[in-house]
Coordinates of C-alpha atoms in Angstrom, one line a residue:
X1 CA 0.0 0.0 0.0
X2 CA 0.9 3.6 -0.4
X3 CA 2.9 5.0 2.5
X4 CA 0.3 7.7 3.3
X5 CA -2.5 5.1 3.2
X6 CA -0.6 2.9 5.7
X7 CA -0.3 5.8 8.2
X8 CA -3.9 6.8 7.8
X9 CA -5.5 3.3 8.2
X10 CA -3.5 2.6 11.4
X11 CA -5.2 5.6 12.9
X12 CA -8.6 4.8 11.3
X13 CA -8.9 1.0 12.2
X14 CA -9.2 1.4 16.0
X15 CA -11.9 4.1 15.6
X16 CA -13.8 2.1 13.0
X17 CA -14.0 -0.7 15.5
X18 CA -16.0 1.5 17.7
X19 CA -18.3 3.4 15.2
X20 CA -18.8 2.8 11.5
X21 CA -17.0 5.4 9.3
X22 CA -19.1 7.6 7.1
X23 CA -16.5 9.9 5.4
X24 CA -12.9 10.8 5.7
X25 CA -11.2 13.9 4.6
X26 CA -7.3 14.0 4.8
X27 CA -4.6 16.4 3.9
X28 CA -1.0 15.0 3.8
X29 CA 2.3 16.8 4.3
X30 CA 4.8 14.5 2.7
X31 CA 8.5 14.6 3.3
X32 CA 11.3 14.5 0.7
X33 CA 12.1 11.0 1.7
X34 CA 9.0 9.8 0.0
X35 CA 10.6 10.8 -3.3
X36 CA 13.8 9.0 -2.5
X37 CA 17.4 9.6 -1.3
X38 CA 18.2 11.9 -4.1
X39 CA 15.3 14.3 -3.2
X40 CA 16.4 14.3 0.4
X41 CA 20.0 15.2 -0.7
X42 CA 18.7 17.9 -2.9
X43 CA 16.6 19.4 -0.1
X44 CA 19.8 19.6 2.0
X45 CA 21.8 21.2 -0.8
X46 CA 19.2 23.6 -2.0
X47 CA 18.5 24.8 1.6
X48 CA 22.2 25.7 1.9
X49 CA 22.0 27.5 -1.5
X50 CA 19.1 29.7 -0.4
X51 CA 20.5 30.4 2.9
X52 CA 23.7 31.5 1.1
X53 CA 21.7 33.9 -1.0
X54 CA 21.6 31.7 -4.2
X55 CA 18.9 30.6 -6.4
X56 CA 17.4 27.1 -5.7
X57 CA 17.0 25.1 -9.0
X58 CA 15.7 21.6 -8.6
X59 CA 16.8 18.7 -10.7
X60 CA 15.2 15.8 -8.9
X61 CA 11.7 17.3 -8.0
X62 CA 9.6 19.6 -10.4
X63 CA 10.1 22.4 -8.0
X64 CA 12.5 23.4 -5.3
X65 CA 11.5 22.1 -1.8
X66 CA 13.9 24.4 -0.1
X67 CA 11.8 26.7 2.1
X68 CA 8.8 25.8 -0.1
X69 CA 6.1 23.4 -0.5
X70 CA 3.9 22.2 -3.5
X71 CA 1.1 19.9 -4.4
X72 CA 2.1 16.3 -4.9
X73 CA 4.0 15.9 -8.2
X74 CA 2.4 12.5 -9.3
X75 CA 0.5 12.6 -12.7
X76 CA -2.7 14.6 -12.7
X77 CA -5.9 12.9 -13.8
X78 CA -8.8 14.3 -15.7
X79 CA -10.9 14.8 -12.5
X80 CA -8.2 17.1 -11.1
X81 CA -6.9 14.7 -8.6
X82 CA -3.2 13.5 -8.7
X83 CA -2.3 9.8 -8.9
X84 CA -1.1 9.8 -5.3
X85 CA -4.5 11.1 -4.0
X86 CA -6.5 8.6 -6.0
X87 CA -4.2 5.7 -4.9
X88 CA -4.7 6.7 -1.3
X89 CA -8.5 6.7 -1.6
X90 CA -8.7 3.3 -3.4
X91 CA -6.2 1.7 -1.1
X92 CA -7.8 2.9 2.1
X93 CA -11.2 1.5 1.0
X94 CA -9.6 -1.8 0.2
X95 CA -7.5 -2.0 3.4
X96 CA -10.5 -1.1 5.6
X97 CA -12.9 -3.3 3.6
X98 CA -15.3 -0.4 3.0
X99 CA -15.7 -0.1 -0.7
X100 CA -18.3 2.5 -0.4
X101 CA -16.5 4.8 2.1
X102 CA -16.5 8.5 1.1
X103 CA -13.0 9.8 1.1
X104 CA -11.3 13.0 -0.1
X105 CA -7.4 13.7 -0.1
X106 CA -5.1 16.5 -0.9
X107 CA -1.3 15.6 -1.0
X108 CA 1.4 18.1 -0.5
X109 CA 5.2 17.8 -0.6
X110 CA 6.8 19.7 2.3
X111 CA 10.3 20.8 3.2
X112 CA 10.9 18.0 5.8
X113 CA 13.6 15.4 5.2
X114 CA 11.8 12.4 6.7
X115 CA 8.4 11.3 8.0
X116 CA 5.0 12.2 6.6
X117 CA 2.2 14.0 8.5
X118 CA -1.6 14.0 8.0
X119 CA -4.5 16.2 9.1
X120 CA -7.6 13.9 9.3
X121 CA -11.2 14.7 9.6
X122 CA -13.4 11.6 10.3
X123 CA -17.1 11.6 10.2
X124 CA -18.8 8.5 11.9
X125 CA -22.3 7.1 11.4
X126 CA -22.9 7.8 15.2
X127 CA -21.2 10.2 17.6
X128 CA -17.8 9.1 19.1
X129 CA -16.4 11.0 22.0
X130 CA -12.9 12.4 22.2
X131 CA -12.3 10.4 25.2
X132 CA -13.3 7.1 23.5
X133 CA -11.2 7.9 20.6
X134 CA -8.2 8.8 22.6
X135 CA -8.5 5.6 24.7
X136 CA -8.7 3.4 21.5
X137 CA -5.8 5.0 19.8
X138 CA -3.6 4.9 23.0
X139 CA -4.1 1.1 23.2
X140 CA -3.9 0.4 19.4
X141 CA -0.8 -1.6 18.1
X142 CA 1.5 0.5 16.1
X143 CA 0.1 3.8 17.3
X144 CA 1.6 6.1 20.0
X145 CA -0.5 8.9 21.4
X146 CA 1.4 12.3 21.8
X147 CA -1.0 14.9 23.2
X148 CA -0.6 17.6 25.7
X149 CA -2.9 20.5 25.3
X150 CA -1.6 22.5 28.1
X151 CA 1.9 22.8 26.4
X152 CA 0.6 22.5 22.9
X153 CA 2.6 19.5 22.4
X154 CA 1.5 17.2 19.6
X155 CA 3.2 14.8 17.0
X156 CA 6.0 16.1 14.9
X157 CA 8.1 14.3 12.3
X158 CA 11.1 14.4 14.6
X159 CA 9.1 12.2 17.0
X160 CA 8.8 9.4 14.7
X161 CA 11.9 9.6 12.5
X162 CA 13.6 6.3 12.7
X163 CA 10.9 4.7 14.8
X164 CA 8.1 2.3 14.0
X165 CA 5.0 3.8 15.7
X166 CA 2.6 6.2 14.1
X167 CA 2.2 9.1 16.4
X168 CA -1.4 10.5 16.8
X169 CA -2.6 13.5 18.7
X170 CA -4.7 16.7 18.8
X171 CA -7.8 14.6 18.8
X172 CA -10.8 17.1 19.0
X173 CA -14.5 17.4 18.2
X174 CA -15.2 18.9 14.9
X175 CA -17.1 22.0 15.9
X176 CA -19.2 21.9 12.6
X177 CA -20.3 18.4 12.9
X178 CA -21.6 16.5 15.9
X179 CA -20.5 13.1 14.5
X180 CA -17.0 14.0 13.4
X181 CA -13.6 14.2 15.0
X182 CA -10.3 15.8 13.9
X183 CA -6.8 14.4 14.5
X184 CA -3.2 14.9 13.5
X185 CA -0.6 12.1 12.8
X186 CA 3.0 11.7 11.9
X187 CA 4.7 8.6 10.8
X188 CA 8.2 7.5 9.3
X189 CA 7.0 5.8 6.2
X190 CA 10.4 4.3 5.7
X191 CA 10.2 2.3 8.9
X192 CA 6.6 1.0 8.2
X193 CA 7.4 -2.2 6.4
X194 CA 4.7 -4.0 4.5
X195 CA 4.7 -7.1 6.7
X196 CA 4.6 -5.1 10.0
X197 CA 1.7 -3.0 8.5
X198 CA -0.3 -5.9 7.5
X199 CA -0.1 -7.5 10.9
X200 CA -1.0 -4.4 12.8
X201 CA -3.9 -3.4 10.6
X202 CA -5.3 -7.0 10.7
X203 CA -5.1 -6.7 14.6
X204 CA -7.2 -3.6 14.5
X205 CA -9.9 -4.7 12.1

């Protein structure tokens, strides 16, 4: 599965076990590592170039990622979505065994070396409290809860770089919808091997 799909489904599965999912809207913030080692090295080099007052000219990615971000560069389809976004929708439905699940995704490449992040809005068929969601995620295999509202401390790419768990936090009620929650997650997609993912997701479903 797509790396962003893996991170998303690890967070969705324990919640779907409590309440049926109706709709998911996700925005991804994908690091340079998703485009490979050359993209990571180019980000390092072009960041130095910009700091030294030079012009950042990318050869690996379609645009410079140094102090910049851009919509995912996978091929665009006739419906306006890119291949990465459609792959995420199709794979999430398949993994979650919910072929009719409503999903929407926007994928963005950001100037982070390693680990992807996602902002997720989840609508359920019936209300799910923040406390229930937090408890389920805290106990889920492959998931780590990082959440401190007093200090504004939530998951960051540096929390998960080189580590297996997907960090989830800032779980909150969607103020515009009584049956929807919002959350934020980060995960090192390089560490999330396919075998480990399959086992963890199967345990949750």
